[in-house]
Coordinates of C-alpha atoms in Angstrom, one line a residue:
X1 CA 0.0 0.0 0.0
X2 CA 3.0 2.2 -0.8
X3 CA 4.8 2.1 3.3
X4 CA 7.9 3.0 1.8
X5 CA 9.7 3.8 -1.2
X6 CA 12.6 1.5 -2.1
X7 CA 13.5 -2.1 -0.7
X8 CA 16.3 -0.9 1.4
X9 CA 13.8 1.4 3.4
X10 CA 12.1 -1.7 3.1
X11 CA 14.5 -4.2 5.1
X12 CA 14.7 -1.0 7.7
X13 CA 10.8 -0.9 8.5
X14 CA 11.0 -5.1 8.9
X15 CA 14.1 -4.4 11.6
X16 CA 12.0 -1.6 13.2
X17 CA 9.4 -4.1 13.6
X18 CA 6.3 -1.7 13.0
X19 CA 3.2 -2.9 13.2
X20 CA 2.5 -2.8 9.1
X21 CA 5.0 -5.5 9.0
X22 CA 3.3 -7.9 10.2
X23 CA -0.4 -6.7 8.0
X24 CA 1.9 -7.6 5.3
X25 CA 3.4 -10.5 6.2
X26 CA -0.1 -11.6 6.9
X27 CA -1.5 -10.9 3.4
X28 CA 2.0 -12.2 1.7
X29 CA 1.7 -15.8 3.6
X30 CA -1.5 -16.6 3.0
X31 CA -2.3 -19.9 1.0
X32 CA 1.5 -20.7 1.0
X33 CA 3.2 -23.6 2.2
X34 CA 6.7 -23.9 4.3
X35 CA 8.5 -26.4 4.7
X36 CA 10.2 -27.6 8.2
X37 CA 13.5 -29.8 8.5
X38 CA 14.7 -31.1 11.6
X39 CA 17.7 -32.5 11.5
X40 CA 18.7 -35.2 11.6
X41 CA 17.1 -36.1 8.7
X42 CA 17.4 -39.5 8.9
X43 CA 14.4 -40.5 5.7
X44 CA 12.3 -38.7 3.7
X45 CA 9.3 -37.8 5.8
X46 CA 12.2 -35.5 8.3
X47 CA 11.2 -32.6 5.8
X48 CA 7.4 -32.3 4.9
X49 CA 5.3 -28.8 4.0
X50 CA 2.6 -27.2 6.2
X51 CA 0.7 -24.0 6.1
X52 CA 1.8 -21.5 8.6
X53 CA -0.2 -19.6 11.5
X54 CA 1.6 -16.8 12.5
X55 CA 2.0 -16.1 16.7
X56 CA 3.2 -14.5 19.1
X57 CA 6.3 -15.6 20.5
X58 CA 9.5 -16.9 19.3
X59 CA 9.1 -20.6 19.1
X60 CA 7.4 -22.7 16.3
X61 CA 4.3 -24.6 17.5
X62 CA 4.0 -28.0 15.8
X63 CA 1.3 -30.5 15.2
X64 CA 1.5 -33.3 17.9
X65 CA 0.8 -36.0 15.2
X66 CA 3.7 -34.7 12.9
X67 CA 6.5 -35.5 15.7
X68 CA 6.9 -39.0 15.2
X69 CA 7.9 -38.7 11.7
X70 CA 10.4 -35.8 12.6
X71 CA 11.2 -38.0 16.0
X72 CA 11.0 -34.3 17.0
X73 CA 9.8 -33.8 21.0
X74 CA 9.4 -30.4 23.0
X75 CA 12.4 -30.3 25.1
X76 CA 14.4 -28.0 23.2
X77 CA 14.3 -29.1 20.0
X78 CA 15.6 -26.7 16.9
X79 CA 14.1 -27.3 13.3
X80 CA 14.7 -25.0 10.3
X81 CA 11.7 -23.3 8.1
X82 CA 12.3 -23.2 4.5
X83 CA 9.9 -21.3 1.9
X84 CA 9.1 -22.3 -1.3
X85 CA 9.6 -19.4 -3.4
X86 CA 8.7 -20.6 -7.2
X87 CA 5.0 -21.4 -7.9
X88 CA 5.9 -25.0 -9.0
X89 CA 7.5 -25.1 -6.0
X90 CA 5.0 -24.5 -3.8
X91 CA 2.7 -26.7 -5.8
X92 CA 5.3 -29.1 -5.2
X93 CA 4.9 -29.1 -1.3
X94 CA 0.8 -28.6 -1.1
X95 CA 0.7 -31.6 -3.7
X96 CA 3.3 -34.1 -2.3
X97 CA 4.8 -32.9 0.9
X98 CA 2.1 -32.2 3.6
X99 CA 1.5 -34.5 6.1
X100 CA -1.8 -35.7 5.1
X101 CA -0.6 -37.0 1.9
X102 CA 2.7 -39.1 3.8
X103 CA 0.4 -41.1 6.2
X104 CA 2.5 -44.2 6.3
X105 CA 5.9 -45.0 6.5
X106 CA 7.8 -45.8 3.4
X107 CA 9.7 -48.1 5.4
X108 CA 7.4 -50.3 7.2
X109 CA 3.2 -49.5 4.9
X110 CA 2.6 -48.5 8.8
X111 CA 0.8 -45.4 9.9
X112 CA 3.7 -42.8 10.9
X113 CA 0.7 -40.2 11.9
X114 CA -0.3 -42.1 14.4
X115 CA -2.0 -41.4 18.4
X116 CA 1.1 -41.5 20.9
X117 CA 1.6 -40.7 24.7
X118 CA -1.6 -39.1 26.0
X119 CA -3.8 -39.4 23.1
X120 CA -3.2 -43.3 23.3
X121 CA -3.8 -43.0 27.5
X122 CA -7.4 -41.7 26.6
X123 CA -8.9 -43.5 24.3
X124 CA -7.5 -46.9 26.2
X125 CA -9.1 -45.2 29.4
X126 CA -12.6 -44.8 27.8
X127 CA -12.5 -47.8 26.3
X128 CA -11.2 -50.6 28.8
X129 CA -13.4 -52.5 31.4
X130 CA -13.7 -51.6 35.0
X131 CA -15.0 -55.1 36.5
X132 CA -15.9 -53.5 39.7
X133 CA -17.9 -50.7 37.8
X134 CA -21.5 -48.9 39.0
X135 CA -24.4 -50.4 37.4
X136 CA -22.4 -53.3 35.4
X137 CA -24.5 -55.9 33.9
X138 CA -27.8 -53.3 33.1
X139 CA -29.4 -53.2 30.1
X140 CA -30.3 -50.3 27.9
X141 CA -32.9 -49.6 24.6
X142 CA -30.8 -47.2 23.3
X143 CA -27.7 -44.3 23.2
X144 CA -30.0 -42.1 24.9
X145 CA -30.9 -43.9 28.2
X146 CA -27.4 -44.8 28.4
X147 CA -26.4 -40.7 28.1
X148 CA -28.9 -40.5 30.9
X149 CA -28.2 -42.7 33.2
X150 CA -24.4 -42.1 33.2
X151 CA -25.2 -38.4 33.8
X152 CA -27.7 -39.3 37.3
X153 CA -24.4 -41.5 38.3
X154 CA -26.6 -44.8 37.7
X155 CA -23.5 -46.2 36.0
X156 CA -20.0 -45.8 35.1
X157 CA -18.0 -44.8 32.3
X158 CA -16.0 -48.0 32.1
X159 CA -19.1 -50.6 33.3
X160 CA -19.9 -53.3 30.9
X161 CA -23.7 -52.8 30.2
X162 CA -25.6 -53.9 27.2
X163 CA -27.5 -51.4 24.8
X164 CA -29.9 -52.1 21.5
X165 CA -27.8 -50.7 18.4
X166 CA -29.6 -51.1 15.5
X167 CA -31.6 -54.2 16.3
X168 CA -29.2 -56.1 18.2
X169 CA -28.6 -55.7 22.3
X170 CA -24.6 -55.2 22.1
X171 CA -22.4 -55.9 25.4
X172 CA -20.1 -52.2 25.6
X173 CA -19.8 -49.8 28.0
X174 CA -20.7 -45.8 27.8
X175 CA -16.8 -45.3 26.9
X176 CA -16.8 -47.5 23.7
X177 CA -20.4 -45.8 22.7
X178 CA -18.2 -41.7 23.1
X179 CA -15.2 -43.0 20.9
X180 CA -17.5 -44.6 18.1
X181 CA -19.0 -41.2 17.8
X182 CA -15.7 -40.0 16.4
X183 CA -15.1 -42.9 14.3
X184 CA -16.1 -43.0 10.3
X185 CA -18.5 -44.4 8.5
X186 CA -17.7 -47.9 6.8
X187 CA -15.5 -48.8 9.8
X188 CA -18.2 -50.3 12.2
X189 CA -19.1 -50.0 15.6
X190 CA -15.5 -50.7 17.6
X191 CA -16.4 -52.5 20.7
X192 CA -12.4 -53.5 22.1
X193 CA -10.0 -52.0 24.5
X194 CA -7.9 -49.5 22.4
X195 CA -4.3 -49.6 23.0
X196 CA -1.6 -48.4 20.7
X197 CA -1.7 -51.1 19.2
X198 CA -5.4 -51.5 18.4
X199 CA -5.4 -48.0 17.5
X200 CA -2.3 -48.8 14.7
X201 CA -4.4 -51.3 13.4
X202 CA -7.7 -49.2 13.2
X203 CA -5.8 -46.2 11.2
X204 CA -4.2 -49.1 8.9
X205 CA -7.7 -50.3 8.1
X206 CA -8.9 -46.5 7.7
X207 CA -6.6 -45.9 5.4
X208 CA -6.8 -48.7 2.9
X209 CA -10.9 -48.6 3.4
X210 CA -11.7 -44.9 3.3
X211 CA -8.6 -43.6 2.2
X212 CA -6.0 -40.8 3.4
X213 CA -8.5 -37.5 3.8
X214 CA -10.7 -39.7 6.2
X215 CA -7.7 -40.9 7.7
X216 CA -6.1 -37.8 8.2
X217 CA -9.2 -36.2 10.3
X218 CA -9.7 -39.6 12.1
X219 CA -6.2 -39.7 13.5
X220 CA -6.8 -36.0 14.9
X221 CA -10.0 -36.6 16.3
X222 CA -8.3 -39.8 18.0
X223 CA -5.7 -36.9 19.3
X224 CA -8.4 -34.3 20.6
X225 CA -10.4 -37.5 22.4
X226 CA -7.3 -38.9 23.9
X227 CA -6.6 -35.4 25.3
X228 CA -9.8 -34.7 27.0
X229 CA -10.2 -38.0 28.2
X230 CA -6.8 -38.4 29.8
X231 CA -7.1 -35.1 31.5
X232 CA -10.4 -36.5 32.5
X233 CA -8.8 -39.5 33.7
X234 CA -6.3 -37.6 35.9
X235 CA -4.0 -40.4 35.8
X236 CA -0.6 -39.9 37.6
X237 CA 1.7 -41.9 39.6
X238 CA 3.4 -42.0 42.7
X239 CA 5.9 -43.8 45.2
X240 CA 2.8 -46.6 46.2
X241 CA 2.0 -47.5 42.6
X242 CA 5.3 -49.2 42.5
X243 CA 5.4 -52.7 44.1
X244 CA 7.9 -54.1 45.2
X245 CA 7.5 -58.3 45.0
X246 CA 7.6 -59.5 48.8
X247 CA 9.6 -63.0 48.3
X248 CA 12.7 -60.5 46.3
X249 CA 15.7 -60.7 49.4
X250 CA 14.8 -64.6 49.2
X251 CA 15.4 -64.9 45.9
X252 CA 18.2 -62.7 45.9
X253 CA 20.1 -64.8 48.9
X254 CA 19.6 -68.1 46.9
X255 CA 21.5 -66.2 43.9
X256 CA 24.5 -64.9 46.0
X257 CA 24.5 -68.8 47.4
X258 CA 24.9 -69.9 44.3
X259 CA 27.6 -67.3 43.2
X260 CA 29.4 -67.9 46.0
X261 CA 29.4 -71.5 45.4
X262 CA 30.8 -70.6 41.7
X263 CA 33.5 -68.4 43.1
X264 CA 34.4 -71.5 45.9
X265 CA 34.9 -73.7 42.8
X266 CA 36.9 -71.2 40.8
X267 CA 39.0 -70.6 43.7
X268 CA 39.8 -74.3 44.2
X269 CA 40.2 -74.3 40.3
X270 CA 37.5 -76.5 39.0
X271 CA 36.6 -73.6 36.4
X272 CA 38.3 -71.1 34.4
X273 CA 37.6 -67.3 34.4
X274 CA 35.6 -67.2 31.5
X275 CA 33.3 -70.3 32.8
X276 CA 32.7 -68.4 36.6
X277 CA 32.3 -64.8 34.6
X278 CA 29.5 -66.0 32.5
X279 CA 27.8 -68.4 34.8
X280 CA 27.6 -65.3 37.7
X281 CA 25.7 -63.3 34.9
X282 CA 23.4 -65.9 34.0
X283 CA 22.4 -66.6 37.4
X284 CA 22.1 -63.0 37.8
X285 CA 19.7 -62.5 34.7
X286 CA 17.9 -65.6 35.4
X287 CA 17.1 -64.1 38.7
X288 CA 15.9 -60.7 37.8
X289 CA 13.5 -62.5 35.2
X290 CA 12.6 -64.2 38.3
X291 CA 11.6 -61.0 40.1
X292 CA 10.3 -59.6 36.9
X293 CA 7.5 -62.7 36.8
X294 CA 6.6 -62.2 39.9
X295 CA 6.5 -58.0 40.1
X296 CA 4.2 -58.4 36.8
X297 CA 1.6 -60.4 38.7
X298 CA 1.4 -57.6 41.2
X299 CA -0.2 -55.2 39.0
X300 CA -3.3 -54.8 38.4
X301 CA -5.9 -52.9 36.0
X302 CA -6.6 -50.4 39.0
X303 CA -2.7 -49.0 38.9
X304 CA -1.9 -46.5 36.9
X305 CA 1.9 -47.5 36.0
X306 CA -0.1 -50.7 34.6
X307 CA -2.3 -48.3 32.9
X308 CA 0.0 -46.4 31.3
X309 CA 2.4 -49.4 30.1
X310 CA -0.6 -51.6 29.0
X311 CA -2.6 -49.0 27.1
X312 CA 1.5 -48.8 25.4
X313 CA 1.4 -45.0 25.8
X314 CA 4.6 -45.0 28.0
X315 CA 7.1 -47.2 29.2
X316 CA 8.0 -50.8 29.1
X317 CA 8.0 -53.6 31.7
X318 CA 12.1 -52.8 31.9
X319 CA 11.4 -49.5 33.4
X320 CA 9.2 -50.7 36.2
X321 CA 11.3 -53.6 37.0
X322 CA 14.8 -51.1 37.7
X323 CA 11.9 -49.2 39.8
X324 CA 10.5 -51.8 41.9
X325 CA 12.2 -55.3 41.0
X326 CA 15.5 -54.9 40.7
X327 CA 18.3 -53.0 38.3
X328 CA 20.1 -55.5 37.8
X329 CA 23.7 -56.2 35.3
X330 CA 24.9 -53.2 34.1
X331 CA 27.4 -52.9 31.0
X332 CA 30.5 -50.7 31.2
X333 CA 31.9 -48.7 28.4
X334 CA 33.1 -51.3 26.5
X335 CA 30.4 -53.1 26.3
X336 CA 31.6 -55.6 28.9
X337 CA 28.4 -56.7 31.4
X338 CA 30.0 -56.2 35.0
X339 CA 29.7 -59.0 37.5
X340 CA 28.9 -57.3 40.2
X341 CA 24.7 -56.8 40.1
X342 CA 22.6 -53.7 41.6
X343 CA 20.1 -55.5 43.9
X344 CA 18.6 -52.6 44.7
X345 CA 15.8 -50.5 43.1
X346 CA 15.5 -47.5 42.5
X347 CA 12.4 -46.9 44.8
X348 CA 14.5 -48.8 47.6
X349 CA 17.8 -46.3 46.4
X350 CA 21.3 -47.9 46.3
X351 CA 23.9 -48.4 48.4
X352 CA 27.2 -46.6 47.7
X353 CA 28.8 -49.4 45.8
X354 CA 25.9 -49.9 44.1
X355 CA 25.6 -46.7 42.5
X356 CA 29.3 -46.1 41.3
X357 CA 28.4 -49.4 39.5
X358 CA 25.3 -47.9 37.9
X359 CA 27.8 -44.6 36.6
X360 CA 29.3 -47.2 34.1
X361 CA 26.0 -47.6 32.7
X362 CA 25.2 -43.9 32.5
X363 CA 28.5 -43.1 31.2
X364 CA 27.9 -46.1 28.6
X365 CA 24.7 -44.7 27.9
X366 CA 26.1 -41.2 27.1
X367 CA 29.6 -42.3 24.7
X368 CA 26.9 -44.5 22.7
X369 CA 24.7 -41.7 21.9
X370 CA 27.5 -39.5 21.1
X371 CA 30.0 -42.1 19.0
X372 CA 27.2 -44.1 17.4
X373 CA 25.0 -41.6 16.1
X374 CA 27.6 -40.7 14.0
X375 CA 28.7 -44.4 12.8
X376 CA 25.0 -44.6 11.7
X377 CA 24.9 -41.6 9.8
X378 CA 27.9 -42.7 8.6
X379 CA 26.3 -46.4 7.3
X380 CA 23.1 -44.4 6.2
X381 CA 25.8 -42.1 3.5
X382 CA 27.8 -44.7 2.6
X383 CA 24.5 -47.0 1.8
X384 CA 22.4 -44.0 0.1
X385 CA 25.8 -43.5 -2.0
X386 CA 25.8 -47.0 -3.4
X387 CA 21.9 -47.8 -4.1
X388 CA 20.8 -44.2 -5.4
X389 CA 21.3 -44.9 -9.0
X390 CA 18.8 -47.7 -8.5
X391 CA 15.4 -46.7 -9.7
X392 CA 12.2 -48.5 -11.5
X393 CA 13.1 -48.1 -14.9
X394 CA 9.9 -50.2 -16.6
X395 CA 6.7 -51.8 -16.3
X396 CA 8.0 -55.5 -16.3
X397 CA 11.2 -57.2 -17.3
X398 CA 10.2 -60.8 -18.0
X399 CA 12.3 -62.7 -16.0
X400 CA 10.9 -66.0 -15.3
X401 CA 13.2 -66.2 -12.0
X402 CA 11.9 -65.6 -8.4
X403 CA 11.7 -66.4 -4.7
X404 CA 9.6 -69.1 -3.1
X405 CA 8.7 -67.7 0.4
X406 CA 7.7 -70.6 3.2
X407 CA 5.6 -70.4 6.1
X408 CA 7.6 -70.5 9.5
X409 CA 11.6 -70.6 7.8
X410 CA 14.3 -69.0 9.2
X411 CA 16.4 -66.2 7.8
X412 CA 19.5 -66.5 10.0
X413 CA 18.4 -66.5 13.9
X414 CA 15.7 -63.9 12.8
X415 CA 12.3 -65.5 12.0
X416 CA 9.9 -62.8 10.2
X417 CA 6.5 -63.0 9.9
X418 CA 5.1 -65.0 6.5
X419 CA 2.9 -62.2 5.9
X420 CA 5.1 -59.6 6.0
X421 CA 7.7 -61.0 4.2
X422 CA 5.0 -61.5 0.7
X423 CA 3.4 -58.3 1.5
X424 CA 3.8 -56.0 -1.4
X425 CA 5.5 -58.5 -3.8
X426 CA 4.2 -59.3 -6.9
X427 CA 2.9 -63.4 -7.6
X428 CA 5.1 -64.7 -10.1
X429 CA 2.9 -68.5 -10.1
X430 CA -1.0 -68.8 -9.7
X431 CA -1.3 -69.9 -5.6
X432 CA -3.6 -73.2 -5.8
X433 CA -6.0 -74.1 -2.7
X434 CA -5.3 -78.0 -2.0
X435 CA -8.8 -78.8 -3.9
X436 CA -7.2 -77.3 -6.9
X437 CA -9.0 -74.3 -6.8
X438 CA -6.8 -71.2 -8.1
X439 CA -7.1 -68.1 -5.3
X440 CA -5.1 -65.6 -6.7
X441 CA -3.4 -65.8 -10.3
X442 CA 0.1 -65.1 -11.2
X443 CA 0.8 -61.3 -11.9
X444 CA -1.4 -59.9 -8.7
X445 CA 0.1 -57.9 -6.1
X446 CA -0.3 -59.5 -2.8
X447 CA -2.0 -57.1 -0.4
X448 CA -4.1 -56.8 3.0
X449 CA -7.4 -59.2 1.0
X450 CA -4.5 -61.2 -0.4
X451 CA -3.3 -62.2 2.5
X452 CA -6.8 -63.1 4.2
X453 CA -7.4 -65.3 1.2
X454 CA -3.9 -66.5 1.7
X455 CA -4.2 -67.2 5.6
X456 CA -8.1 -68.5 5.3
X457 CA -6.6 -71.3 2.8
X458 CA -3.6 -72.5 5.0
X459 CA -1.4 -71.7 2.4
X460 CA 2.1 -72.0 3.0
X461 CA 4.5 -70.8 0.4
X462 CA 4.1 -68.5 -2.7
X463 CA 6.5 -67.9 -5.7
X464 CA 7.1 -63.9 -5.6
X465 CA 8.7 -62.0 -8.1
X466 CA 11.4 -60.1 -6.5
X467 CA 14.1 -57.1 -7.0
X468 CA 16.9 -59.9 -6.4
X469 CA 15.8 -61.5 -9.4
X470 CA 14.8 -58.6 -11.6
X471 CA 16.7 -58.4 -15.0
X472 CA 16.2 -54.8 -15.5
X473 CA 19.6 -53.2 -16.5
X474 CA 20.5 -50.8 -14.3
X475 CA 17.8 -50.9 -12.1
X476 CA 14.4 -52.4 -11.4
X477 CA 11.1 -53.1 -13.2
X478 CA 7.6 -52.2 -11.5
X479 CA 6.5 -56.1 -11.1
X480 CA 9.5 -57.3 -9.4
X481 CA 9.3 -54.3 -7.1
X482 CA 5.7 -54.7 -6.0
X483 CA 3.7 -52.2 -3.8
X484 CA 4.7 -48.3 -3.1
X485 CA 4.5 -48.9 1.0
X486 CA 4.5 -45.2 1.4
X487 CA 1.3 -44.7 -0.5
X488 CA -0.1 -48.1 -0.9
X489 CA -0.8 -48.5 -3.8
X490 CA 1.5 -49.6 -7.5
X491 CA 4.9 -48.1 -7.5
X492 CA 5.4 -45.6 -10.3
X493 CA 8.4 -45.2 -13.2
X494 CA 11.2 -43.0 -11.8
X495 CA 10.7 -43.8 -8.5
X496 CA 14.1 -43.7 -6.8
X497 CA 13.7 -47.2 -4.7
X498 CA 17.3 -47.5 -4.1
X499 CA 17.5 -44.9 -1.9
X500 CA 13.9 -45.4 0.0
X501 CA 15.5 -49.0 0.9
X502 CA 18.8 -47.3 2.0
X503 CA 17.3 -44.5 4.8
X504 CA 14.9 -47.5 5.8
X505 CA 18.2 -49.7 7.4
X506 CA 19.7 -46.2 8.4
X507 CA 16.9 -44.3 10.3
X508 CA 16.1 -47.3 12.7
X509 CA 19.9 -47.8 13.6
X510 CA 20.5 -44.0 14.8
X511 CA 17.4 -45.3 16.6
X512 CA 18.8 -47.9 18.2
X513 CA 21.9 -46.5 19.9
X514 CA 19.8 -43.5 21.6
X515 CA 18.0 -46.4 23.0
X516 CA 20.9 -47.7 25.0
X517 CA 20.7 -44.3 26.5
X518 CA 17.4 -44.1 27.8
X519 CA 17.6 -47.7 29.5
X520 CA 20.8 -46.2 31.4
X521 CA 22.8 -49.0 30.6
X522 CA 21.6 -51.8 31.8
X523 CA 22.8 -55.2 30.5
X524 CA 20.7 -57.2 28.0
X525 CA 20.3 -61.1 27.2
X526 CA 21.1 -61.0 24.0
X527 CA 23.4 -58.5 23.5
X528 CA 24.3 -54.6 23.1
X529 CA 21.9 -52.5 20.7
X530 CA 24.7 -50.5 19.6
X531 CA 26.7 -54.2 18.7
X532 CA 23.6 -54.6 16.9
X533 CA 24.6 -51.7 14.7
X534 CA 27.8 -53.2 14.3
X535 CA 26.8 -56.3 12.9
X536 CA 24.6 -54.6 10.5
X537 CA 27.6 -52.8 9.0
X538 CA 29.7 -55.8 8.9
X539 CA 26.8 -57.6 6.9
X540 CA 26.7 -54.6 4.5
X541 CA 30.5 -53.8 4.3
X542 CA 30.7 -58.0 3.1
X543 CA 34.1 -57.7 5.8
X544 CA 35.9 -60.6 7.5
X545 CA 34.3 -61.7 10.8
X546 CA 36.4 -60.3 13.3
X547 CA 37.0 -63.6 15.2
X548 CA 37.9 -66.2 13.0
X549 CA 36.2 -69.6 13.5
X550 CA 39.1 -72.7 14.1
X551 CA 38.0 -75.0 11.8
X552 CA 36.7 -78.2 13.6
X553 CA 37.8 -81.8 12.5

């Protein structure tokens, strides 16, 4: 509106701040799209597009759904805003970089906008069973009697009572009837407990039933139910909730018995080092299973630590037993498990020698996060670099090669699911039911009503075409490739595949080793998470093993 005259006067009315500033800024970002980058950006979905809302305030406010996808959290986390100057660019980002439009993860076909933390805690409130509940067991003609006698205290939220829903006298309580009210059409009526799990699988049907749009404003009215209904809830825990199993010092004293009788044997020189090292540790991991089993049957659905790890909005079974079982082996720096366990909980607090064992974990904890991080950015480069010329090039190649994939067989000591190793693929042979009936015919991409078919038929191994076999020169054809997980649906010409596959191996391992981290060291059967990261690179790298095998007679 003619403010000032020249662009450098300009720039000095912006630095002044005056108020017509930001009436500009306000016409000049409207319908545009920025993007925001945190790093590190691990995959693709670390950079996506939204439509800004200007604030108050020097920090940028971001969507609680979008976090998982950024792994971004609000403890002091930085991200970068970009802006799309170019009109194709900005098309770009409306049309293929909001959030809406990248609801699963190109990795795994699984919702990456999904309910976490308190959203999760909600809806499992609402929706699970209180046994003990007012007015269980009455009946109901309809939604509306049910309203009413919830709000005159007849019954509970959580009570199982039984209601007429069209026609039929359903068992549900006044919980399951709220979150229904929020749930599409062409889903049905959802009468289970909703944990995170149930909740993964509900978006995952959404998705492939109703589409991403539904989807999208599902998964946020899941988020504003969760919320109310976990404030509602007023969940929270303290010192009590944590039980401590009673039977614990016995179990403990038999241990150090049978430690001690270990050392007496070493001593006298029945066994070498190595043989009284790892038979201490077994006994002591052993035990805290023990104490584990028996801590587990302690809680009940009335506590809220159960609650909160049950519903799988926070925590894990390993946290509460280093509260109220026992913290157990802990692994020093180099990876070594010490001998020596922590008996003690961290409820009970430990004794002095106790906890200058537990620094080794801490400190293991922290030179992991900071050394490994970087070795598995490192793999993610050096991977990235070697597959990115690998793209889908045509529609088919012909090859009359391919992989026959069997119920229940090992890869390695790492058993996958059937299912989720023929998801996606393309059929390279007719699958025959054993009446001789074909079920699906060669050339048809195996997907979710595939694999009912598949599992209503006992079937147990398919021919699949797949990229290993694909005879595409320099680079891969659409039918040995199979699915687009990202989008669900046929993967298109151009698509660069090689890297998709090669920031789906390297985001999860910068994953791992921040988990050591959180778990403060403490020493796992089965090995280190960061070794796990190890071994990965070794497979890739096609090195020598670092300890040679002797070659047996």
């Amino acid at each position: 509106d003619g403010y000032v005259y020249n662009i450098k006067h300009a720039e000095k009315y912006i630095e002044k701040g005056s108020k017509e500033v930001w009436d500009a800024l306000d016409e000049v970002i409207e319908g545009k799209y920025v993007l925001l980058n945190r790093a590190p950006t691990l995959h693709r979905l670390s950079i996506q597009a939204f439509k800004p809302v200007l604030i108050e305030g020097k920090a940028i406010q971001l969507h609680p759904l979008s976090c998982s996808a950024f792994n971004a959290d609000f403890d002091g986390d930085q991200m970068a805003v970009h802006l799309p100057i170019t009109e194709k660019a900005q098309a770009e980002a409306r049309e293929l970089m909001i959030p809406s439009k990248n609801i699963l993860s190109p990795a795994s076909a699984e919702p990456i906008i999904a309910a976490s933390q308190d959203m999760i805690l909600g809806s499992y409130y609402i929706t699970v069973v209180d046994p003990k509940g007012v007015g269980t067991g009455k009946v109901f003609g309809n939604k509306e009697e049910v309203i009413v006698a919830y709000e005159a205290g007849a019954i509970g939220i959580r009570s199982f009572i039984k209601v007429r829903l069209n026609g039929e006298l359903v068992e549900t309580t006044y919980g399951r009837l709220l979150f229904n009210e929020i749930v599409p059409e062409g889903l049905g009526f959802i009468n289970e407990t909703l944990n995170k799990g149930a909740i993964k699988k509900l978006l995952s049907r959404c998705f492939e039933d109703l589409g991403s749009e539904v989807t999208a404003q599902f998964v946020d009215d899941i988020k504003n139910f969760g919320y109310k209904y976990s404030t509602i809830s007023g969940i929270s825990i303290s010192k009590d909730d944590m039980i401590v199993p009673s039977d614990k010092q016995e179990l403990l004293n038999e241990a150090s018995e049978k430690v001690k009788y270990i050392q007496k044997q070493w001593w006298a020189g029945f066994m070498t080092e190595d043989e009284k090292y790892n038979q201490s540790i077994k006994i002591w991991a052993q035990v805290k299973n023990v104490i584990e089993g028996k801590m587990k049957e302690l809680f009940h659905y009335d506590n809220h630590i159960f609650n909160l790890i049950d519903s799988g909005a926070r925590g894990n079974w390993g946290n509460v037993t280093q509260l109220c079982g026992m913290k157990g082996l802990v692994a020093s720096t180099t990876g070594k498990t010490i001998e020596l366990p922590i008996k003690s909980t961290l409820k009970e607090g430990f004794s002095t020698l106790e906890y200058f064992i537990a620094t080794h974990g801490g400190r293991k904890g922290k030179s992991d996060t900071a050394l490994k991080t970087a070795q598995s950015g490192y793999l993610t480069r050096r991977l990235v670099d070697s597959s990115q010329n690998i793209i889908v090039k045509e529609d088919d190649c012909g090859t009359i090669y391919f992989k026959t994939i069997v119920r229940g067989e090992k890869t390695g000591n790492f058993e996958e699911k059937f299912e989720d190793r023929i998801y996606s693929h393309t059929l390279a042979n007719d699958v025959v039911s054993a009446d001789g009936k074909v079920l699906l015919k060669k050339g048809d991409v195996i997907d979710t009503q595939a694999l009912n078919i598949l599992n209503a038929n006992g079937i147990n191994s398919v021919d699949i075409r797949s990229v290993l076999t694909c005879e595409t020169e320099g680079g891969v054809c659409k039918k040995c490739y199979g699915l687009d997980l990202g989008a669900n649906r046929d993967v298109e010409i151009g698509c660069p595949v090689g890297v998709i596959a090669a920031q789906s191996i390297g985001e999860p391992g910068t994953q791992l080793t921040m988990r050591t981290f959180h778990s403060g060291g403490v020493a796992k059967e089965g090995g280190d998470m960061a070794q796990g990261l190890t071994r990965v690179e070794e497979l890739f790298e096609a090195r020598s093993p670092k300890v040679v095998a002797e070659i047996s007679d």
